[in-house]
Amino acid sequence: MAAGVLSFPLTSFRDDGSLDPDGYRTHVAARLAAGPGALFPACGTGEFFSLDEDEYRQVVTIAVEETAGRVPVVAGTGYGWAQALRFARIAEDAGADGLLVMPHYLTAAPQDGLVAHVERIAAGTRLPLIAYQRGQVAYTAESVRRLATVPGVIGLKDGHSDLDRLQRTVLAAPDDFLFFNGAATAEIQARAYAAVGVPAYSSAVHAFAPEIAHAFLAALRADDHRTADTLLRDFYVPFVELRDRVPGYGVSLVKAAARLRGCPVGPVRAPLTDPTAAELADLKTLLATGLDLVGAAL
């Protein structure tokens, strides 16, 4: 999975809010054609929190069918451990290769409880787990060391960007434990994460502009700081500034950008909201700039 950009496909909805399986299949096929290191369906960018169990089954099944074993398929799961296991069993039956355990619902919890939550899920599924710390979930280095001893727990995705804490955590974990940069628009902090031993990252940009995502990754690998800086300054930073205007735009803008490129992903589901006409105009201009930087067209 560290060999390429980690792709988090969007879940396609029709204008009435219903699931659009055909649109989703088209979107997933296009992501796979762009050559990701792994596919993560029904996760945060895929609006996992808005899917019922039947929709989740369709989304994961389509991802597995389209992938056909070419790259790992890691499906999202979450809420309390009992509900997370219901989703986990659906993902197992659909043929997923692993699970990303999203932060549990609402309640703050002590470290022992956070570890026990993941232990419960790991004990009830045969799929390997990647824990995700974000929001109210923040593991200590000692808790991650404990998680690394749980059979089936193979890694941690970090969304807090506390690099001091993360460095301590990486040093406390076994060498074969996987770490992923899960910061919002992860490219912004990719070099900083790599410096503490976490080079792999998820890319929301891959969902609508894989040309930009792959160009940035290539620049990182080649230590081409000039290209990386240009992409950050002229595309990624303005994208983040636009994203930060409204809560939830980390998904809404990604979907809007995909629609601008002809991907049949549809609108977001409430409680998220789609961008305004003025914001769409700003996004279109920015997207055209980013694509021009890498020799691609809108």
Short mmCIF file of C-alpha atoms in Angstrom, two decimals:
data_model
loop_
_atom_site.label_atom_id
_atom_site.label_comp_id
_atom_site.label_asym_id
_atom_site.label_seq_id
_atom_site.Cartn_x
_atom_site.Cartn_y
_atom_site.Cartn_z
CA MET A 1 0.00 0.00 0.00
CA ALA A 2 2.94 2.34 0.52
CA ALA A 3 3.95 1.90 -3.13
CA GLY A 4 1.37 4.34 -4.48
CA VAL A 5 -1.24 6.93 -3.66
CA LEU A 6 -4.00 5.55 -1.42
CA SER A 7 -7.32 6.21 -3.14
CA PHE A 8 -10.55 6.92 -1.25
CA PRO A 9 -13.37 6.79 -3.82
CA LEU A 10 -16.49 8.89 -3.51
CA THR A 11 -19.88 7.22 -3.15
CA SER A 12 -22.20 8.15 -6.01
CA PHE A 13 -25.70 9.39 -5.21
CA ARG A 14 -28.52 10.44 -7.49
CA ASP A 15 -30.11 13.87 -7.19
CA ASP A 16 -32.84 12.40 -4.96
CA GLY A 17 -30.19 11.12 -2.55
CA SER A 18 -30.46 7.44 -3.48
CA LEU A 19 -27.39 5.32 -4.14
CA ASP A 20 -26.22 5.26 -7.76
CA PRO A 21 -24.43 1.89 -8.20
CA ASP A 22 -23.68 2.41 -11.89
CA GLY A 23 -22.18 5.84 -11.29
CA TYR A 24 -20.12 4.46 -8.44
CA ARG A 25 -18.82 1.60 -10.59
CA THR A 26 -17.74 4.08 -13.26
CA HIS A 27 -15.98 6.24 -10.67
CA VAL A 28 -14.15 3.30 -9.09
CA ALA A 29 -13.02 1.99 -12.46
CA ALA A 30 -11.53 5.39 -13.28
CA ARG A 31 -9.69 5.52 -9.93
CA LEU A 32 -8.23 2.07 -10.55
CA ALA A 33 -7.14 3.03 -14.06
CA ALA A 34 -5.08 5.80 -12.46
CA GLY A 35 -2.99 3.23 -10.56
CA PRO A 36 -3.50 3.69 -6.79
CA GLY A 37 -1.62 1.69 -4.16
CA ALA A 38 -4.90 0.60 -2.55
CA LEU A 39 -8.60 1.38 -2.66
CA PHE A 40 -10.50 2.44 0.49
CA PRO A 41 -14.26 2.34 -0.25
CA ALA A 42 -16.94 3.51 2.17
CA CYS A 43 -14.58 5.58 4.32
CA GLY A 44 -14.76 9.26 5.26
CA THR A 45 -14.50 10.61 1.71
CA GLY A 46 -16.98 7.92 0.68
CA GLU A 47 -19.55 9.18 3.23
CA PHE A 48 -19.54 5.96 5.25
CA PHE A 49 -21.56 7.70 7.97
CA SER A 50 -24.51 8.17 5.60
CA LEU A 51 -24.73 4.59 4.26
CA ASP A 52 -27.13 1.95 5.48
CA GLU A 53 -26.02 -1.68 5.55
CA ASP A 54 -27.46 -2.61 2.16
CA GLU A 55 -25.85 0.42 0.51
CA TYR A 56 -22.57 -0.39 2.22
CA ARG A 57 -22.76 -3.95 0.88
CA GLN A 58 -23.26 -2.67 -2.66
CA VAL A 59 -20.41 -0.15 -2.38
CA VAL A 60 -17.86 -2.64 -1.06
CA THR A 61 -18.97 -5.38 -3.47
CA ILE A 62 -18.58 -3.09 -6.49
CA ALA A 63 -15.14 -1.99 -5.31
CA VAL A 64 -14.02 -5.61 -4.93
CA GLU A 65 -15.45 -6.60 -8.31
CA GLU A 66 -13.82 -3.70 -10.14
CA THR A 67 -10.48 -4.15 -8.38
CA ALA A 68 -10.35 -7.88 -9.20
CA GLY A 69 -7.36 -8.42 -6.92
CA ARG A 70 -5.13 -5.76 -8.51
CA VAL A 71 -4.73 -3.74 -5.30
CA PRO A 72 -5.93 -4.21 -1.71
CA VAL A 73 -9.49 -3.15 -0.89
CA VAL A 74 -9.77 -1.75 2.64
CA ALA A 75 -13.36 -0.93 3.59
CA GLY A 76 -14.41 1.50 6.28
CA THR A 77 -16.21 0.39 9.42
CA GLY A 78 -17.20 2.23 12.56
CA TYR A 79 -19.69 3.38 15.21
CA GLY A 80 -19.74 1.22 18.36
CA TRP A 81 -17.93 -2.10 18.16
CA ALA A 82 -21.16 -4.10 17.82
CA GLN A 83 -22.29 -2.11 14.78
CA ALA A 84 -18.73 -2.03 13.43
CA LEU A 85 -18.76 -5.82 13.43
CA ARG A 86 -21.99 -5.87 11.42
CA PHE A 87 -20.27 -3.80 8.74
CA ALA A 88 -17.10 -5.90 9.08
CA ARG A 89 -18.99 -9.10 8.32
CA ILE A 90 -20.58 -7.51 5.27
CA ALA A 91 -17.12 -6.47 4.07
CA GLU A 92 -15.83 -10.01 4.67
CA ASP A 93 -18.65 -11.50 2.61
CA ALA A 94 -18.03 -8.96 -0.15
CA GLY A 95 -14.37 -9.99 -0.40
CA ALA A 96 -12.60 -6.97 1.12
CA ASP A 97 -8.96 -7.39 2.11
CA GLY A 98 -9.04 -5.28 5.26
CA LEU A 99 -10.88 -2.71 7.37
CA LEU A 100 -10.25 0.87 8.36
CA VAL A 101 -11.74 1.36 11.83
CA MET A 102 -13.21 4.86 11.89
CA PRO A 103 -13.53 6.81 15.15
CA HIS A 104 -16.39 5.57 17.30
CA TYR A 105 -19.54 7.64 17.60
CA LEU A 106 -19.73 10.77 19.79
CA THR A 107 -18.40 9.73 23.20
CA ALA A 108 -14.97 10.60 24.55
CA ALA A 109 -13.26 7.58 26.08
CA PRO A 110 -10.16 6.67 28.13
CA GLN A 111 -7.20 4.89 26.56
CA ASP A 112 -8.15 1.48 27.97
CA GLY A 113 -11.58 1.83 26.39
CA LEU A 114 -10.17 2.90 23.03
CA VAL A 115 -7.92 -0.16 22.96
CA ALA A 116 -10.73 -2.47 24.09
CA HIS A 117 -12.97 -1.12 21.32
CA VAL A 118 -10.46 -2.16 18.64
CA GLU A 119 -9.81 -5.46 20.41
CA ARG A 120 -13.52 -6.28 20.25
CA ILE A 121 -13.64 -5.63 16.53
CA ALA A 122 -10.43 -7.56 15.86
CA ALA A 123 -11.77 -10.56 17.77
CA GLY A 124 -14.92 -10.67 15.65
CA THR A 125 -13.49 -10.49 12.13
CA ARG A 126 -10.91 -12.36 10.12
CA LEU A 127 -9.96 -9.19 8.24
CA PRO A 128 -6.87 -7.19 9.26
CA LEU A 129 -7.59 -3.81 10.85
CA ILE A 130 -6.09 -0.35 10.52
CA ALA A 131 -7.13 1.88 13.41
CA TYR A 132 -7.90 5.51 12.59
CA GLN A 133 -7.22 8.27 15.10
CA ARG A 134 -9.10 11.47 14.44
CA GLY A 135 -11.60 13.64 16.28
CA GLN A 136 -12.21 12.24 19.75
CA VAL A 137 -9.88 9.27 19.20
CA ALA A 138 -6.21 9.96 19.98
CA TYR A 139 -4.05 7.04 21.07
CA THR A 140 -0.99 7.41 23.24
CA ALA A 141 2.23 5.75 22.12
CA GLU A 142 1.67 3.09 24.79
CA SER A 143 -1.85 2.39 23.51
CA VAL A 144 -0.55 1.93 19.97
CA ARG A 145 2.14 -0.41 21.30
CA ARG A 146 -0.68 -2.43 22.89
CA LEU A 147 -2.74 -2.37 19.70
CA ALA A 148 0.22 -3.70 17.75
CA THR A 149 0.11 -6.87 19.90
CA VAL A 150 -3.58 -7.51 19.09
CA PRO A 151 -3.92 -10.26 16.46
CA GLY A 152 -5.21 -8.75 13.24
CA VAL A 153 -4.36 -5.10 14.00
CA ILE A 154 -1.78 -4.12 11.39
CA GLY A 155 -1.58 -0.34 11.41
CA LEU A 156 -2.67 3.16 12.34
CA LYS A 157 -3.96 6.03 10.23
CA ASP A 158 -3.31 9.41 11.84
CA GLY A 159 -5.55 12.41 11.33
CA HIS A 160 -4.34 14.62 14.18
CA SER A 161 -1.01 15.80 12.73
CA ASP A 162 0.61 16.05 16.17
CA LEU A 163 4.05 15.16 14.85
CA ASP A 164 5.75 15.10 18.26
CA ARG A 165 3.23 12.56 19.51
CA LEU A 166 3.34 10.65 16.24
CA GLN A 167 7.12 10.37 16.31
CA ARG A 168 6.96 8.86 19.79
CA THR A 169 4.27 6.48 18.58
CA VAL A 170 6.24 5.32 15.53
CA LEU A 171 9.26 4.62 17.74
CA ALA A 172 7.15 2.64 20.22
CA ALA A 173 5.59 0.37 17.58
CA PRO A 174 7.13 -2.74 15.96
CA ASP A 175 8.98 -2.21 12.69
CA ASP A 176 6.31 -4.04 10.68
CA PHE A 177 3.40 -1.97 12.04
CA LEU A 178 1.95 0.23 9.26
CA PHE A 179 1.45 3.98 9.61
CA PHE A 180 -0.52 6.24 7.30
CA ASN A 181 -0.81 10.01 7.02
CA GLY A 182 -4.55 10.65 7.14
CA ALA A 183 -4.48 14.41 7.54
CA ALA A 184 -7.09 16.35 5.60
CA THR A 185 -5.50 17.05 2.19
CA ALA A 186 -2.55 14.95 3.33
CA GLU A 187 -0.15 16.26 0.69
CA ILE A 188 0.18 19.52 2.65
CA GLN A 189 2.01 17.68 5.42
CA ALA A 190 3.42 14.75 3.46
CA ARG A 191 7.06 15.79 3.84
CA ALA A 192 6.68 16.41 7.56
CA TYR A 193 5.04 13.01 8.07
CA ALA A 194 7.74 11.28 6.04
CA ALA A 195 10.37 12.89 8.27
CA VAL A 196 8.96 11.05 11.31
CA GLY A 197 8.74 7.74 9.47
CA VAL A 198 5.27 7.91 7.89
CA PRO A 199 5.67 8.27 4.10
CA ALA A 200 2.36 6.64 3.07
CA TYR A 201 -0.66 8.91 2.78
CA SER A 202 -4.25 9.02 1.63
CA SER A 203 -5.13 11.41 -1.17
CA ALA A 204 -8.58 12.92 -1.56
CA VAL A 205 -7.25 14.69 -4.66
CA HIS A 206 -6.87 11.28 -6.32
CA ALA A 207 -10.68 11.09 -6.33
CA PHE A 208 -10.91 13.91 -8.89
CA ALA A 209 -7.41 14.72 -10.22
CA PRO A 210 -5.14 11.66 -10.11
CA GLU A 211 -2.80 13.47 -12.50
CA ILE A 212 -2.04 16.02 -9.77
CA ALA A 213 -1.87 13.40 -7.02
CA HIS A 214 0.61 11.24 -8.92
CA ALA A 215 2.72 14.22 -9.99
CA PHE A 216 3.05 15.30 -6.37
CA LEU A 217 4.00 11.79 -5.23
CA ALA A 218 6.60 11.52 -8.00
CA ALA A 219 8.10 14.85 -6.94
CA LEU A 220 8.34 13.67 -3.33
CA ARG A 221 10.06 10.45 -4.31
CA ALA A 222 12.53 12.28 -6.54
CA ASP A 223 13.25 14.95 -3.89
CA ASP A 224 12.07 17.43 -6.51
CA HIS A 225 11.28 20.16 -4.03
CA ARG A 226 10.73 22.79 -6.71
CA THR A 227 7.87 20.84 -8.30
CA ALA A 228 6.42 19.85 -4.93
CA ASP A 229 6.53 23.46 -3.73
CA THR A 230 4.88 24.71 -6.92
CA LEU A 231 2.03 22.22 -6.60
CA LEU A 232 1.60 23.04 -2.93
CA ARG A 233 1.69 26.81 -3.41
CA ASP A 234 -0.45 27.05 -6.54
CA PHE A 235 -2.92 24.21 -6.01
CA TYR A 236 -2.95 22.40 -2.66
CA VAL A 237 -2.79 25.40 -0.32
CA PRO A 238 -5.54 27.34 -2.18
CA PHE A 239 -7.62 24.16 -2.22
CA VAL A 240 -7.26 23.85 1.56
CA GLU A 241 -8.19 27.50 2.01
CA LEU A 242 -11.34 26.92 -0.03
CA ARG A 243 -12.04 23.68 1.86
CA ASP A 244 -11.76 25.39 5.23
CA ARG A 245 -14.51 27.90 4.51
CA VAL A 246 -17.30 25.49 5.49
CA PRO A 247 -17.35 22.39 7.73
CA GLY A 248 -17.63 19.23 5.66
CA TYR A 249 -16.14 20.73 2.52
CA GLY A 250 -13.34 18.14 2.80
CA VAL A 251 -15.88 15.85 1.13
CA SER A 252 -18.18 18.35 -0.61
CA LEU A 253 -15.43 20.07 -2.60
CA VAL A 254 -13.93 16.73 -3.63
CA LYS A 255 -17.31 15.61 -4.97
CA ALA A 256 -17.84 18.94 -6.71
CA ALA A 257 -14.41 18.72 -8.35
CA ALA A 258 -15.15 15.19 -9.52
CA ARG A 259 -18.42 16.40 -11.06
CA LEU A 260 -16.55 19.20 -12.84
CA ARG A 261 -14.48 16.49 -14.52
CA GLY A 262 -17.51 14.51 -15.59
CA CYS A 263 -17.47 11.84 -12.87
CA PRO A 264 -21.00 10.63 -12.04
CA VAL A 265 -20.73 10.99 -8.26
CA GLY A 266 -23.74 13.21 -7.64
CA PRO A 267 -24.33 15.43 -4.60
CA VAL A 268 -23.36 14.90 -0.97
CA ARG A 269 -25.91 13.66 1.53
CA ALA A 270 -27.08 15.75 4.48
CA PRO A 271 -25.77 16.83 6.91
CA LEU A 272 -23.09 17.83 4.36
CA THR A 273 -23.90 20.58 1.88
CA ASP A 274 -22.74 21.17 -1.68
CA PRO A 275 -20.71 24.27 -2.60
CA THR A 276 -22.37 27.47 -3.75
CA ALA A 277 -22.22 28.65 -7.37
CA ALA A 278 -19.52 31.18 -6.45
CA GLU A 279 -17.45 28.51 -4.69
CA LEU A 280 -17.85 26.19 -7.67
CA ALA A 281 -16.48 28.92 -9.93
CA ASP A 282 -13.47 29.36 -7.65
CA LEU A 283 -12.97 25.59 -7.55
CA LYS A 284 -13.14 25.29 -11.34
CA THR A 285 -10.48 27.97 -11.77
CA LEU A 286 -8.25 26.34 -9.17
CA LEU A 287 -8.69 22.88 -10.67
CA ALA A 288 -7.80 24.16 -14.12
CA THR A 289 -4.66 25.74 -12.67
CA GLY A 290 -3.61 22.53 -10.93
CA LEU A 291 -4.18 20.39 -14.01
CA ASP A 292 -2.26 22.85 -16.18
CA LEU A 293 0.70 22.54 -13.82
CA VAL A 294 0.94 18.83 -14.58
CA GLY A 295 0.12 19.06 -18.29
CA ALA A 296 -3.49 17.88 -18.02
CA ALA A 297 -6.77 19.48 -18.99
CA LEU A 298 -10.07 19.99 -17.20
#
